[in-house]
XYZ file of C-alpha atoms in Angstrom:
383
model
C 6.444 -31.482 -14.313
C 5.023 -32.296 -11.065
C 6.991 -29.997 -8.177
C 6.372 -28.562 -4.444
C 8.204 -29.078 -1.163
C 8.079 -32.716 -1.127
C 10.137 -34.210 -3.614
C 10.276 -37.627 -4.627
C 13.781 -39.580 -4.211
C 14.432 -40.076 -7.935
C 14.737 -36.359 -8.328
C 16.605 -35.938 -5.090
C 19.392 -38.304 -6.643
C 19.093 -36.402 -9.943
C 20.219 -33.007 -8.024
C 23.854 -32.253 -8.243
C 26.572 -32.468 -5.335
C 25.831 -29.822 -3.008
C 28.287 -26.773 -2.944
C 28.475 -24.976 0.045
C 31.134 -22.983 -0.417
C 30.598 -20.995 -3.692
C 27.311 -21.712 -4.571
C 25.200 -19.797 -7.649
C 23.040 -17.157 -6.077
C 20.353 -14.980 -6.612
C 20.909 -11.441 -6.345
C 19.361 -9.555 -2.914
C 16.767 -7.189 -4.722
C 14.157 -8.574 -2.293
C 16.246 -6.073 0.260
C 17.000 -3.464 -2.194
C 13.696 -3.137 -3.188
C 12.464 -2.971 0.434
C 15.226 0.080 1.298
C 13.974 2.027 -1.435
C 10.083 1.745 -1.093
C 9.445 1.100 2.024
C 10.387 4.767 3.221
C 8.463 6.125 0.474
C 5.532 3.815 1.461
C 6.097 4.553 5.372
C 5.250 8.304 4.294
C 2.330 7.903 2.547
C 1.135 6.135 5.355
C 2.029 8.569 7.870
C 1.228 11.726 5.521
C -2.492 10.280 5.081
C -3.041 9.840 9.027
C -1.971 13.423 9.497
C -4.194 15.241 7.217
C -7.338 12.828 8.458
C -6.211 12.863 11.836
C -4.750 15.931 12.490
C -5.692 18.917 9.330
C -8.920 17.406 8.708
C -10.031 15.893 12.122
C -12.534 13.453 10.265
C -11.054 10.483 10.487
C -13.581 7.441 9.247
C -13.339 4.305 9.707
C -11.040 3.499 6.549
C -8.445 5.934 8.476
C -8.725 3.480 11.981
C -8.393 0.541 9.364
C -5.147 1.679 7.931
C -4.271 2.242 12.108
C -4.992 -1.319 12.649
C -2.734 -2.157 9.269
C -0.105 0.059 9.895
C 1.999 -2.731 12.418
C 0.773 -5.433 9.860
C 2.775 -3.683 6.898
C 5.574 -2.360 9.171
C 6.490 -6.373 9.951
C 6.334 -7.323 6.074
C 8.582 -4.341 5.287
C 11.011 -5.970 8.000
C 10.311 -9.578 7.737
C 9.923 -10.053 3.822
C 13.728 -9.080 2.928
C 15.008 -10.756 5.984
C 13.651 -14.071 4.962
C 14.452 -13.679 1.113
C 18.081 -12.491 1.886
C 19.213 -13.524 5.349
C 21.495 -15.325 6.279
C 22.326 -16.209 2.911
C 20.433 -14.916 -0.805
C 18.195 -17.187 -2.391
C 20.492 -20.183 -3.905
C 19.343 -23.859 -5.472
C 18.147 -26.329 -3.131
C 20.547 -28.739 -3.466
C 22.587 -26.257 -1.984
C 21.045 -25.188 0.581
C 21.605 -26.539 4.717
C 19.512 -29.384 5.682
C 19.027 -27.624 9.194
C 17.902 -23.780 7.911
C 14.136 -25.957 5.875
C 12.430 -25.841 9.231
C 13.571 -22.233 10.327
C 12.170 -20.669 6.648
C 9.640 -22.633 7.221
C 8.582 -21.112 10.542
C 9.077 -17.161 8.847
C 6.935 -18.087 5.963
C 4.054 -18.938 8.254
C 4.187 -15.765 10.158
C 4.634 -13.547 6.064
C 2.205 -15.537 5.334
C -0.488 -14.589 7.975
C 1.123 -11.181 8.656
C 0.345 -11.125 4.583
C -3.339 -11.713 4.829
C -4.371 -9.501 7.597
C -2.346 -6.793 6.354
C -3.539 -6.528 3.071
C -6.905 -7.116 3.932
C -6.853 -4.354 6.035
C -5.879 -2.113 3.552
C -8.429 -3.569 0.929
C -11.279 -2.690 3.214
C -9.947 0.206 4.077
C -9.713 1.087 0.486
C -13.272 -0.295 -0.339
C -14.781 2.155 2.562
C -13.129 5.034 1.400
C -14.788 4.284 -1.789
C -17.989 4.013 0.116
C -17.566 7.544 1.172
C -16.759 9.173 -2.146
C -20.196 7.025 -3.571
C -22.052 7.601 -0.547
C -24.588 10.252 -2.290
C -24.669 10.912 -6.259
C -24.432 7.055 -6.999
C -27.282 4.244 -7.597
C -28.325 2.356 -4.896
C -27.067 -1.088 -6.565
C -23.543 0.499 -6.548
C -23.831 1.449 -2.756
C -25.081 -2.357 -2.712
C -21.724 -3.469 -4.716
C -19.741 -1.468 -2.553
C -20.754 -3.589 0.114
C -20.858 -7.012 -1.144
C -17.396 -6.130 -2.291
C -16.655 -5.031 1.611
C -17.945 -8.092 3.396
C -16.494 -10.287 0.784
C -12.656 -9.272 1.560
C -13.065 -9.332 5.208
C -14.781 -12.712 5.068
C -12.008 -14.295 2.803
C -9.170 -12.588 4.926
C -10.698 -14.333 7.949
C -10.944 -17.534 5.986
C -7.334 -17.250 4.579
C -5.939 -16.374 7.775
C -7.272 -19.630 9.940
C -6.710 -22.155 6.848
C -2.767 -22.221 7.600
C -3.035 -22.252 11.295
C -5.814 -25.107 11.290
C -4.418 -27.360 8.518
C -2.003 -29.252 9.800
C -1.919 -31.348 12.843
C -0.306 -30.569 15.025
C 0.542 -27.230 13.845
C 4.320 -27.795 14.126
C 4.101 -30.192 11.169
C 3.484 -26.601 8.874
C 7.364 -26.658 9.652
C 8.455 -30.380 10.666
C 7.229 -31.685 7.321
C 10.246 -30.504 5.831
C 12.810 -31.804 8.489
C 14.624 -34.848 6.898
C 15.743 -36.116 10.421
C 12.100 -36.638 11.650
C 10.637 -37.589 8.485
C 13.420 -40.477 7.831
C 12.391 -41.415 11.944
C 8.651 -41.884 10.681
C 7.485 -38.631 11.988
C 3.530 -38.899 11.403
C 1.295 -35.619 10.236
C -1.421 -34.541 8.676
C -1.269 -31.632 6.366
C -4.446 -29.613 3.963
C -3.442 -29.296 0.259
C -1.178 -25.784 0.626
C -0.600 -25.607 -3.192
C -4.712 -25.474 -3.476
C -5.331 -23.059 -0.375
C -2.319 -20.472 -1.575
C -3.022 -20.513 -5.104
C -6.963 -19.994 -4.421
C -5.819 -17.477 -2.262
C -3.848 -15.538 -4.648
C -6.666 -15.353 -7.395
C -9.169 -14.065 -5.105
C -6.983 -11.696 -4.101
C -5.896 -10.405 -7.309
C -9.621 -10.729 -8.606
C -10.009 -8.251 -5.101
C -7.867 -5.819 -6.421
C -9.538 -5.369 -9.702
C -12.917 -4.546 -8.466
C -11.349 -1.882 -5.847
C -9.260 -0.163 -8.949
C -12.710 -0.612 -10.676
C -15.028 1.334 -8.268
C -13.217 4.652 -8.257
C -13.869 4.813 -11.913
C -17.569 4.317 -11.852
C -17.526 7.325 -9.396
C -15.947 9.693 -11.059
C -17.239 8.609 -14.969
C -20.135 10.447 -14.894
C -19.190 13.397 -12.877
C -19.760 16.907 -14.902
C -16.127 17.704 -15.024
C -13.285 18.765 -17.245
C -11.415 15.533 -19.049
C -7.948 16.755 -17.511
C -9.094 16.576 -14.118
C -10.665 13.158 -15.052
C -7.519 12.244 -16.310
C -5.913 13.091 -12.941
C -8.190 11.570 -10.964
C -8.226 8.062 -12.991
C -4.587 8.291 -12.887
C -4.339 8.460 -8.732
C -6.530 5.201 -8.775
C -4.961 3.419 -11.605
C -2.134 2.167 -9.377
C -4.301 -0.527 -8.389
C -4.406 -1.627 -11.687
C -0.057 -2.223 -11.025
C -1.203 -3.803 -7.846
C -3.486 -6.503 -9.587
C -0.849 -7.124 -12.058
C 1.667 -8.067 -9.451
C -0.806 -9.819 -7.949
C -1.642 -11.885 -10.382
C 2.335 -12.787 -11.077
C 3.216 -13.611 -7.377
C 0.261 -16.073 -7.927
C 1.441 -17.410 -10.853
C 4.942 -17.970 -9.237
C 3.196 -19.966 -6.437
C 1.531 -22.031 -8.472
C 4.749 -23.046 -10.549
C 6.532 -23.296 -6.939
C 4.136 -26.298 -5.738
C 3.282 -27.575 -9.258
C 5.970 -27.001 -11.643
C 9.529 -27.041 -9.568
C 11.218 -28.824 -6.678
C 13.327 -26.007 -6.782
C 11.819 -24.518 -3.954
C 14.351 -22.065 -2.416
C 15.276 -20.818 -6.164
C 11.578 -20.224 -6.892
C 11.152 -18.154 -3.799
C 13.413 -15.243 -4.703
C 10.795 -14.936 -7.568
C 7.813 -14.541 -4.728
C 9.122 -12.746 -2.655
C 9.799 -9.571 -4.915
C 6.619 -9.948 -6.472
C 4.926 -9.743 -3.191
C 7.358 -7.000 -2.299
C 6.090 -4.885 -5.362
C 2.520 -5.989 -4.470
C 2.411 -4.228 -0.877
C 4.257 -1.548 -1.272
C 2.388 -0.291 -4.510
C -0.859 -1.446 -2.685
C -0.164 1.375 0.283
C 0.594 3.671 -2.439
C -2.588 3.693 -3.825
C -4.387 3.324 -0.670
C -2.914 6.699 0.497
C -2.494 8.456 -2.520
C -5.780 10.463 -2.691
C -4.653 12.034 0.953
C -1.351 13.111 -0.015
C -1.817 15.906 -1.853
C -3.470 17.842 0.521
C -0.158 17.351 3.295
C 1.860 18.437 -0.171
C -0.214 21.550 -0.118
C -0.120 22.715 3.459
C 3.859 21.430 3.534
C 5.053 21.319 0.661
C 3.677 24.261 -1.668
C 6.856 25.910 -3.348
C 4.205 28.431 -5.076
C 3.107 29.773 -1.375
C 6.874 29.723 -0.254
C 8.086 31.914 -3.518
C 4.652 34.150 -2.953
C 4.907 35.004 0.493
C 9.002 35.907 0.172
C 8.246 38.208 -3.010
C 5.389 40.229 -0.916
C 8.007 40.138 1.922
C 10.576 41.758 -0.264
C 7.860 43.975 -1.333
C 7.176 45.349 1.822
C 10.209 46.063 2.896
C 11.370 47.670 -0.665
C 8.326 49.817 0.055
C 8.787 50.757 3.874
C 12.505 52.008 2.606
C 10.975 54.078 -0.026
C 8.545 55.559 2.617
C 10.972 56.551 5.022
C 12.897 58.428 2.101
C 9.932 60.393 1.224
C 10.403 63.677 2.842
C 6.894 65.385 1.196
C 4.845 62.755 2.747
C 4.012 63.423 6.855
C 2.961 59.740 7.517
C 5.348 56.703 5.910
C 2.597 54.642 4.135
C 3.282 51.298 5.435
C 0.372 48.420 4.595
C -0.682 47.233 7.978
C -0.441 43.554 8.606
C -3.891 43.221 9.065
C -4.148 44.034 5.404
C -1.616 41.854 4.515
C -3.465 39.477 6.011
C -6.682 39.534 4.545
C -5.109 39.434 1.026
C -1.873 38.253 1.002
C -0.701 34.745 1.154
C -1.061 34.682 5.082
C -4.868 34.509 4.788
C -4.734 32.244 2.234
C -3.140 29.788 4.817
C -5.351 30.614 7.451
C -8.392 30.251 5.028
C -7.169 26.527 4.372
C -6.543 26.021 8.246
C -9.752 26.469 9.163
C -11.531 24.836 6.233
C -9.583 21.898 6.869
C -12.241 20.156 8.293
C -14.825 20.548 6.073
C -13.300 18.589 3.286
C -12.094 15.203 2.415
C -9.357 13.206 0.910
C -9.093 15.627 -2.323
C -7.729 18.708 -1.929
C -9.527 21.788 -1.933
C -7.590 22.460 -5.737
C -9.293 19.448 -6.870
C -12.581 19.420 -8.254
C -14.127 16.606 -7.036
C -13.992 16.138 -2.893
C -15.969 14.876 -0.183
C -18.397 17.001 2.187
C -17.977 16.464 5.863
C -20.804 13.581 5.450
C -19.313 11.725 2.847
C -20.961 12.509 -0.399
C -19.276 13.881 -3.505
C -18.657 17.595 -3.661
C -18.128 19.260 -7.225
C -16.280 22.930 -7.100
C -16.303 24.835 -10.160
C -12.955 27.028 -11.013
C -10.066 24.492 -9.275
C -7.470 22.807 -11.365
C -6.095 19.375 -10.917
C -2.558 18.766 -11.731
């Protein structure tokens, strides 16, 4: 069954009387998903620019990439639910106002470039932190790879990015093609094959994906360590493999959109939460590797529960001294021993080594010296 945005009379006059008032509707999990991820997602985001930024102070270029994204992925988090949900949830064409085609229309261009640059951002991104993890102890060809792999994505995000601005002409008819007024007036246009550009465009993306979950694992396969701590490691990187796969099904539901329904507006609901899943998960596991060193200098309940036990220590033992009549001088540890051994220098140890390390923690056993390459540690855990 033949389908798209321009269907043929006979299946207009097939279609059912239009209900306006009641009619059946999808559900709004576009926005629900949105409200629960994209604060999750937001932090990530934010937690990885601190440590590079801020603990670290080594930002690379992946870091200014994920900058430059940042606005890109803020829109989609805003723009994506409004256009699946607002005004009204997804419902059947037939149903839907006449007047509201070219308005969706219009937001679908802008997800739909917003979309591209966005995500290719964060590909590259991704791909150059991988270049600095592979940067020493790897072959040359993979170096090579990492490259091709680089220049690739930013040359097909380009490419993607101009094909919907450039294709039809004048570029109003992206959005006047579907207004029945001016089409049943003879409005003239000239529009490039969408269904071919979007669906070509969702392969290569999701083909994208797999290489960049791919690389990570060629890194670490042959490092001299543990298999728990491989374990870990794979697992922080396999997210991309959840990326590709909803990757690969918001593709799939574009190509049954423009070749297998007329049911456009019903279709969409479908696209939009797969594309939902796909960018949220995608800044997930672009960010991931960062986030457990902010957990560690934030968030570490171990330090917390240490450092209020040798408090309570302390002070159990400056009461005991100042009951002990035999003794001339209270013994009392000074703080600057305290300091040196206690959790105190611990912290002060990681504050100023902060900068000499790189998106794994110092726990972890693999991490990355201050010019990239891959730095091995010997008695750290990763959990």
């Amino acid at each position: 069954m033949p389908g798209g945005i321009h269907p043929p009379l006979e299946v207009i006059a097939s279609w059912p009387a239009p209900n306006y008032h009641n009619p059946a509707r999808r559900p709004r999990a576009t926005t629900y998903l949105a409200c629960v991820m994209s604060p999750i997602a937001t932090f990530f985001i934010f937690a990885r620019l601190w440590v590079r930024f801020y603990m670290q102070r080594n930002a690379g270029w992946d870091d200014w990439l994920m900058v430059a994204a940042t606005p890109f992925i803020i829109a989609l988090f805003v723009l994506i639910p409004y256009t699946a949900d607002y005004p009204e949830p997804a419902m059947h064409i037939w149903d839907v106002d006449l007047t509201i085609f070219t308005r969706q229309r219009k937001l679908l261009l802008v997800i739909e470039e917003v979309f591209v640059v966005g995500t290719g951002l964060v590909k590259v991104s991704i791909l150059l932190f991988f270049r600095r993890l592979g940067s020493r102890g790897v072959s040359k060809t993979f170096r090579i790879a990492t490259w091709v792999a680089i220049i690739t994505t930013a040359l097909s995000t380009v490419a993607f990015a101009i094909a919907p601005l450039v294709g039809c002409r004048p570029l109003s008819a992206y959005w006047d093609q579907v207004d029945v007024i001016k089409i049943a007036t003879g409005y003239q246009y000239h529009c490039f094959d969408e269904a071919a550009d979007i669906t070509v465009a969702g392969i290569i993306s999701t083909i994208q994906d797999v290489v960049a979950t791919i690389f990570p694992n060629l890194i670490y396969w042959k490092a001299q360590i543990p298999i728990r701590q491989k374990v870990a490691l794979f697992s922080i990187f396999a997210i991309g493999y959840v990326v590709a796969i909803f990757g690969a099904l918001r593709t799939y539901s574009l190509a049954y959109l423009f070749y297998g329904t007329y049911d456009v507006s019903w279709q969409l609901w479908e696209i939009y939460n797969w594309a939902t899943l796909e960018l949220h998960f995608g800044i997930l596991c672009a960010n991931a590797p960062a986030l457990k060193v902010f957990v560690k200098r934030y968030l570490n309940i171990t330090e917390i529960v240490r450092s209020k036990e040798s408090s309570k220590s302390r002070s159990q033992q400056k009461s005991a001294n100042s009951n002990n009549t035999n003794s001339s001088r209270p013994t009392v540890p000074s703080s600057k021993g305290t300091s040196s051994k206690g959790p105190g220098s611990k912290i002060a140890f990681w504050r100023n080594s902060f900068a000499h390390h790189g998106y794994v923690s110092q726990p972890t056993q693999i991490s990355v010296d201050e010019h990239g390459g891959i730095r091995v540690n010997t008695d750290v855990d990763v959990t």
